[in-house]
């Protein structure tokens, strides 16, 4: 393993997503991200992880998380080996005050880039946050 | 980070001010609904949610808050938020909450309006 | 992976031990350990991890951490692939107000059981904490 | 948990009360020594370390506090700790600190003695 990578495997158990957000916190702090950006990464990660908890139905009941520190960028990969889903039908337009179905929007709204690879063998969400975003 | 989520209420005039502490996930959302139901039973119509001690939320927890907003609208009441961190404010905006309930910087502002 | 295991791999970078203690926190909280016991686990883990950071000289600059939830017991394994050390000479009697050399004592004082396997291929510290210790 | 370690000082009579906030590791220990050196230069001899806002320590950080204790002894001063969490108190005991400096529950107690 390179010293710019962190791996975490968490079981699908209550609040275990917070182990991942705290790991993100340490990594992003080491990379000198500012506190608001760290919170954005954390909330985006929570959404990715609870989606795997709630929807993946993976048999190993595990979420695999990788942090890659790449210069100014932090790349976070959240992976499960569940049944995947159809991205196009999941990404429907948000209704007015729609209760659920905001997770994917939140990830995209809070991170600089989000790529989702969903197959019948599982889902992989790759999210990137830059220390200095262009939109700020 | 607060480890166990807590919600406490203080009354000020016709307002119930609910203080949350900790991560607002589904369980926390349920606790808020419980507190809220007790207040509605006491005929309280106006609510302020002070999130000063909440750093993290998830969309399931927030979806439960949306249900609370709907209920308040049904009984002809009001619900405002205050003391959101910038990122929770951003999260609320992405989720469309800010269209349906007001967000104030401070509790004072929330009570004045 | 069983759903009663958590894995974490952290690079030897400042404060990365806190990612591990926060993971421990979530795991121990899930197991309903009381807050003092959680703090004991955290400080013991910090000592095991900073020892690997400071002394192991491992080439992959990585510490491998495993949490095993086993009924009433939490087992934490902290492993590095450095050069190991001689346990007997490391465990010398504490001098009066000795500045350094308290890490191993602390681990033993704070956990219910500590086993250390040190070889020229690395060090593995296995620490166990019970939810209800007999000494309390 | 406080993310960046901080130490601040308040004078009360002949006492300097140092408040720590956050994880006491080697860097935090160095910050405490720096603060302490400035106070020694101002001829302060009596110290109270209030650790109320510190939850975690490591043995490297504490070994630096031991150096501080030694220096205080050299200048004929006193150093007491207060507001330790039960587990930090236990850690200090295992490391032998409690033999060389007193530990009080509250700041008041530390200043009285
Ligand atoms: N890891 C995953 N495994 C399987 N399905 C998923 C996964 N992540 C998302 N989905 C699907 O995408 C949909 C939309 O997700 P999201 O926007 O987070 O909203 P919500 O979780 O509230 O339904 C989910 O309802 C689910 O069907
Ligand atoms: N993971 C490790 N790899 C190599 N040597 C180690 C490791 N852990 C401990 N040691 C050795 O054991 C000694 C005692 O460790 P410890 O009691 O924690 O005190 P300290 O770290 O303050 O020296 C260290 O000085 C080091 O020589």
JSON list of N, CA and C in Angstrom, two decimals, chain C residues 94-99 102, chain D residues 47 62 65-74 77-81 92-104:
[
{"chain": "C", "resi": 94, "resn": "UNK", "atom": "N", "xyz": [9.78, -0.03, 35.21]},
{"chain": "C", "resi": 94, "resn": "UNK", "atom": "CA", "xyz": [9.74, 1.43, 35.10]},
{"chain": "C", "resi": 94, "resn": "UNK", "atom": "C", "xyz": [10.60, 2.11, 36.18]},
{"chain": "C", "resi": 95, "resn": "UNK", "atom": "N", "xyz": [11.49, 3.00, 35.74]},
{"chain": "C", "resi": 95, "resn": "UNK", "atom": "CA", "xyz": [12.25, 3.79, 36.71]},
{"chain": "C", "resi": 95, "resn": "UNK", "atom": "C", "xyz": [11.32, 4.82, 37.33]},
{"chain": "C", "resi": 96, "resn": "UNK", "atom": "N", "xyz": [11.83, 5.49, 38.32]},
{"chain": "C", "resi": 96, "resn": "UNK", "atom": "CA", "xyz": [11.08, 6.59, 38.92]},
{"chain": "C", "resi": 96, "resn": "UNK", "atom": "C", "xyz": [10.94, 7.70, 37.88]},
{"chain": "C", "resi": 97, "resn": "UNK", "atom": "N", "xyz": [9.73, 8.13, 37.69]},
{"chain": "C", "resi": 97, "resn": "UNK", "atom": "CA", "xyz": [9.47, 9.23, 36.76]},
{"chain": "C", "resi": 97, "resn": "UNK", "atom": "C", "xyz": [10.24, 9.10, 35.44]},
{"chain": "C", "resi": 98, "resn": "UNK", "atom": "N", "xyz": [10.27, 7.87, 34.94]},
{"chain": "C", "resi": 98, "resn": "UNK", "atom": "CA", "xyz": [10.90, 7.63, 33.64]},
{"chain": "C", "resi": 98, "resn": "UNK", "atom": "C", "xyz": [10.05, 8.31, 32.57]},
{"chain": "C", "resi": 99, "resn": "UNK", "atom": "N", "xyz": [10.71, 9.00, 31.68]},
{"chain": "C", "resi": 99, "resn": "UNK", "atom": "CA", "xyz": [9.93, 9.76, 30.71]},
{"chain": "C", "resi": 99, "resn": "UNK", "atom": "C", "xyz": [9.29, 8.87, 29.66]},
{"chain": "C", "resi": 102, "resn": "UNK", "atom": "N", "xyz": [6.53, 3.88, 28.47]},
{"chain": "C", "resi": 102, "resn": "UNK", "atom": "CA", "xyz": [5.32, 3.54, 29.21]},
{"chain": "C", "resi": 102, "resn": "UNK", "atom": "C", "xyz": [4.25, 2.89, 28.34]},
{"chain": "D", "resi": 47, "resn": "UNK", "atom": "N", "xyz": [1.75, 26.39, 39.06]},
{"chain": "D", "resi": 47, "resn": "UNK", "atom": "CA", "xyz": [0.98, 26.03, 37.87]},
{"chain": "D", "resi": 47, "resn": "UNK", "atom": "C", "xyz": [-0.14, 25.06, 38.17]},
{"chain": "D", "resi": 62, "resn": "UNK", "atom": "N", "xyz": [2.55, 12.89, 27.28]},
{"chain": "D", "resi": 62, "resn": "UNK", "atom": "CA", "xyz": [2.66, 12.89, 28.75]},
{"chain": "D", "resi": 62, "resn": "UNK", "atom": "C", "xyz": [4.13, 12.94, 29.18]},
{"chain": "D", "resi": 65, "resn": "UNK", "atom": "N", "xyz": [5.02, 16.34, 29.48]},
{"chain": "D", "resi": 65, "resn": "UNK", "atom": "CA", "xyz": [4.52, 16.93, 30.73]},
{"chain": "D", "resi": 65, "resn": "UNK", "atom": "C", "xyz": [5.43, 16.56, 31.91]},
{"chain": "D", "resi": 66, "resn": "UNK", "atom": "N", "xyz": [5.99, 15.37, 31.87]},
{"chain": "D", "resi": 66, "resn": "UNK", "atom": "CA", "xyz": [6.93, 14.97, 32.93]},
{"chain": "D", "resi": 66, "resn": "UNK", "atom": "C", "xyz": [8.13, 15.91, 32.94]},
{"chain": "D", "resi": 67, "resn": "UNK", "atom": "N", "xyz": [8.59, 16.28, 31.77]},
{"chain": "D", "resi": 67, "resn": "UNK", "atom": "CA", "xyz": [9.70, 17.25, 31.70]},
{"chain": "D", "resi": 67, "resn": "UNK", "atom": "C", "xyz": [9.30, 18.58, 32.32]},
{"chain": "D", "resi": 68, "resn": "UNK", "atom": "N", "xyz": [8.06, 18.98, 32.08]},
{"chain": "D", "resi": 68, "resn": "UNK", "atom": "CA", "xyz": [7.57, 20.23, 32.68]},
{"chain": "D", "resi": 68, "resn": "UNK", "atom": "C", "xyz": [7.58, 20.11, 34.21]},
{"chain": "D", "resi": 69, "resn": "UNK", "atom": "N", "xyz": [7.10, 18.98, 34.71]},
{"chain": "D", "resi": 69, "resn": "UNK", "atom": "CA", "xyz": [7.09, 18.76, 36.17]},
{"chain": "D", "resi": 69, "resn": "UNK", "atom": "C", "xyz": [8.51, 18.89, 36.73]},
{"chain": "D", "resi": 70, "resn": "UNK", "atom": "N", "xyz": [9.47, 18.29, 36.05]},
{"chain": "D", "resi": 70, "resn": "UNK", "atom": "CA", "xyz": [10.86, 18.35, 36.52]},
{"chain": "D", "resi": 70, "resn": "UNK", "atom": "C", "xyz": [11.38, 19.78, 36.57]},
{"chain": "D", "resi": 71, "resn": "UNK", "atom": "N", "xyz": [11.05, 20.54, 35.52]},
{"chain": "D", "resi": 71, "resn": "UNK", "atom": "CA", "xyz": [11.51, 21.93, 35.49]},
{"chain": "D", "resi": 71, "resn": "UNK", "atom": "C", "xyz": [10.89, 22.74, 36.63]},
{"chain": "D", "resi": 72, "resn": "UNK", "atom": "N", "xyz": [9.61, 22.51, 36.89]},
{"chain": "D", "resi": 72, "resn": "UNK", "atom": "CA", "xyz": [8.94, 23.22, 37.98]},
{"chain": "D", "resi": 72, "resn": "UNK", "atom": "C", "xyz": [9.61, 22.87, 39.30]},
{"chain": "D", "resi": 73, "resn": "UNK", "atom": "N", "xyz": [9.95, 21.61, 39.47]},
{"chain": "D", "resi": 73, "resn": "UNK", "atom": "CA", "xyz": [10.64, 21.21, 40.71]},
{"chain": "D", "resi": 73, "resn": "UNK", "atom": "C", "xyz": [11.98, 21.92, 40.83]},
{"chain": "D", "resi": 74, "resn": "UNK", "atom": "N", "xyz": [12.67, 22.04, 39.69]},
{"chain": "D", "resi": 74, "resn": "UNK", "atom": "CA", "xyz": [13.98, 22.72, 39.70]},
{"chain": "D", "resi": 74, "resn": "UNK", "atom": "C", "xyz": [13.89, 24.17, 40.17]},
{"chain": "D", "resi": 77, "resn": "UNK", "atom": "N", "xyz": [8.99, 25.38, 42.30]},
{"chain": "D", "resi": 77, "resn": "UNK", "atom": "CA", "xyz": [7.58, 25.71, 42.16]},
{"chain": "D", "resi": 77, "resn": "UNK", "atom": "C", "xyz": [6.68, 24.52, 42.41]},
{"chain": "D", "resi": 78, "resn": "UNK", "atom": "N", "xyz": [5.40, 24.69, 42.05]},
{"chain": "D", "resi": 78, "resn": "UNK", "atom": "CA", "xyz": [4.45, 23.58, 42.17]},
{"chain": "D", "resi": 78, "resn": "UNK", "atom": "C", "xyz": [3.65, 23.44, 40.88]},
{"chain": "D", "resi": 79, "resn": "UNK", "atom": "N", "xyz": [3.23, 22.21, 40.62]},
{"chain": "D", "resi": 79, "resn": "UNK", "atom": "CA", "xyz": [2.38, 21.96, 39.46]},
{"chain": "D", "resi": 79, "resn": "UNK", "atom": "C", "xyz": [1.31, 20.95, 39.86]},
{"chain": "D", "resi": 80, "resn": "UNK", "atom": "N", "xyz": [0.07, 21.33, 39.65]},
{"chain": "D", "resi": 80, "resn": "UNK", "atom": "CA", "xyz": [-1.03, 20.42, 39.96]},
{"chain": "D", "resi": 80, "resn": "UNK", "atom": "C", "xyz": [-1.90, 20.25, 38.72]},
{"chain": "D", "resi": 81, "resn": "UNK", "atom": "N", "xyz": [-2.59, 19.12, 38.66]},
{"chain": "D", "resi": 81, "resn": "UNK", "atom": "CA", "xyz": [-3.52, 18.87, 37.57]},
{"chain": "D", "resi": 81, "resn": "UNK", "atom": "C", "xyz": [-4.94, 18.93, 38.11]},
{"chain": "D", "resi": 92, "resn": "UNK", "atom": "N", "xyz": [-2.27, 8.57, 34.03]},
{"chain": "D", "resi": 92, "resn": "UNK", "atom": "CA", "xyz": [-1.26, 9.27, 34.81]},
{"chain": "D", "resi": 92, "resn": "UNK", "atom": "C", "xyz": [-0.73, 8.38, 35.93]},
{"chain": "D", "resi": 93, "resn": "UNK", "atom": "N", "xyz": [-1.62, 7.62, 36.53]},
{"chain": "D", "resi": 93, "resn": "UNK", "atom": "CA", "xyz": [-1.22, 6.74, 37.63]},
{"chain": "D", "resi": 93, "resn": "UNK", "atom": "C", "xyz": [-0.27, 5.65, 37.11]},
{"chain": "D", "resi": 94, "resn": "UNK", "atom": "N", "xyz": [-0.66, 5.03, 36.00]},
{"chain": "D", "resi": 94, "resn": "UNK", "atom": "CA", "xyz": [0.19, 3.98, 35.43]},
{"chain": "D", "resi": 94, "resn": "UNK", "atom": "C", "xyz": [1.57, 4.56, 35.07]},
{"chain": "D", "resi": 95, "resn": "UNK", "atom": "N", "xyz": [1.60, 5.79, 34.60]},
{"chain": "D", "resi": 95, "resn": "UNK", "atom": "CA", "xyz": [2.87, 6.40, 34.20]},
{"chain": "D", "resi": 95, "resn": "UNK", "atom": "C", "xyz": [3.62, 7.01, 35.38]},
{"chain": "D", "resi": 96, "resn": "UNK", "atom": "N", "xyz": [3.05, 6.95, 36.56]},
{"chain": "D", "resi": 96, "resn": "UNK", "atom": "CA", "xyz": [3.77, 7.41, 37.75]},
{"chain": "D", "resi": 96, "resn": "UNK", "atom": "C", "xyz": [3.71, 8.91, 37.99]},
{"chain": "D", "resi": 97, "resn": "UNK", "atom": "N", "xyz": [2.91, 9.63, 37.23]},
{"chain": "D", "resi": 97, "resn": "UNK", "atom": "CA", "xyz": [2.85, 11.09, 37.41]},
{"chain": "D", "resi": 97, "resn": "UNK", "atom": "C", "xyz": [2.26, 11.50, 38.75]},
{"chain": "D", "resi": 98, "resn": "UNK", "atom": "N", "xyz": [1.32, 10.70, 39.22]},
{"chain": "D", "resi": 98, "resn": "UNK", "atom": "CA", "xyz": [0.59, 11.09, 40.43]},
{"chain": "D", "resi": 98, "resn": "UNK", "atom": "C", "xyz": [1.48, 11.09, 41.67]},
{"chain": "D", "resi": 99, "resn": "UNK", "atom": "N", "xyz": [2.65, 10.45, 41.57]},
{"chain": "D", "resi": 99, "resn": "UNK", "atom": "CA", "xyz": [3.59, 10.51, 42.69]},
{"chain": "D", "resi": 99, "resn": "UNK", "atom": "C", "xyz": [4.30, 11.86, 42.76]},
{"chain": "D", "resi": 100, "resn": "UNK", "atom": "N", "xyz": [4.35, 12.54, 41.65]},
{"chain": "D", "resi": 100, "resn": "UNK", "atom": "CA", "xyz": [5.17, 13.75, 41.57]},
{"chain": "D", "resi": 100, "resn": "UNK", "atom": "C", "xyz": [4.39, 15.05, 41.46]},
{"chain": "D", "resi": 101, "resn": "UNK", "atom": "N", "xyz": [3.12, 14.92, 41.17]},
{"chain": "D", "resi": 101, "resn": "UNK", "atom": "CA", "xyz": [2.33, 16.15, 41.16]},
{"chain": "D", "resi": 101, "resn": "UNK", "atom": "C", "xyz": [0.92, 15.80, 41.56]},
{"chain": "D", "resi": 102, "resn": "UNK", "atom": "N", "xyz": [0.27, 16.73, 42.24]},
{"chain": "D", "resi": 102, "resn": "UNK", "atom": "CA", "xyz": [-1.05, 16.44, 42.78]},
{"chain": "D", "resi": 102, "resn": "UNK", "atom": "C", "xyz": [-2.13, 16.56, 41.72]},
{"chain": "D", "resi": 103, "resn": "UNK", "atom": "N", "xyz": [-3.16, 15.78, 41.93]},
{"chain": "D", "resi": 103, "resn": "UNK", "atom": "CA", "xyz": [-4.30, 15.79, 41.02]},
{"chain": "D", "resi": 103, "resn": "UNK", "atom": "C", "xyz": [-5.55, 16.16, 41.80]},
{"chain": "D", "resi": 104, "resn": "UNK", "atom": "N", "xyz": [-6.24, 17.19, 41.38]},
{"chain": "D", "resi": 104, "resn": "UNK", "atom": "CA", "xyz": [-7.46, 17.62, 42.06]},
{"chain": "D", "resi": 104, "resn": "UNK", "atom": "C", "xyz": [-8.65, 17.47, 41.13]}
]
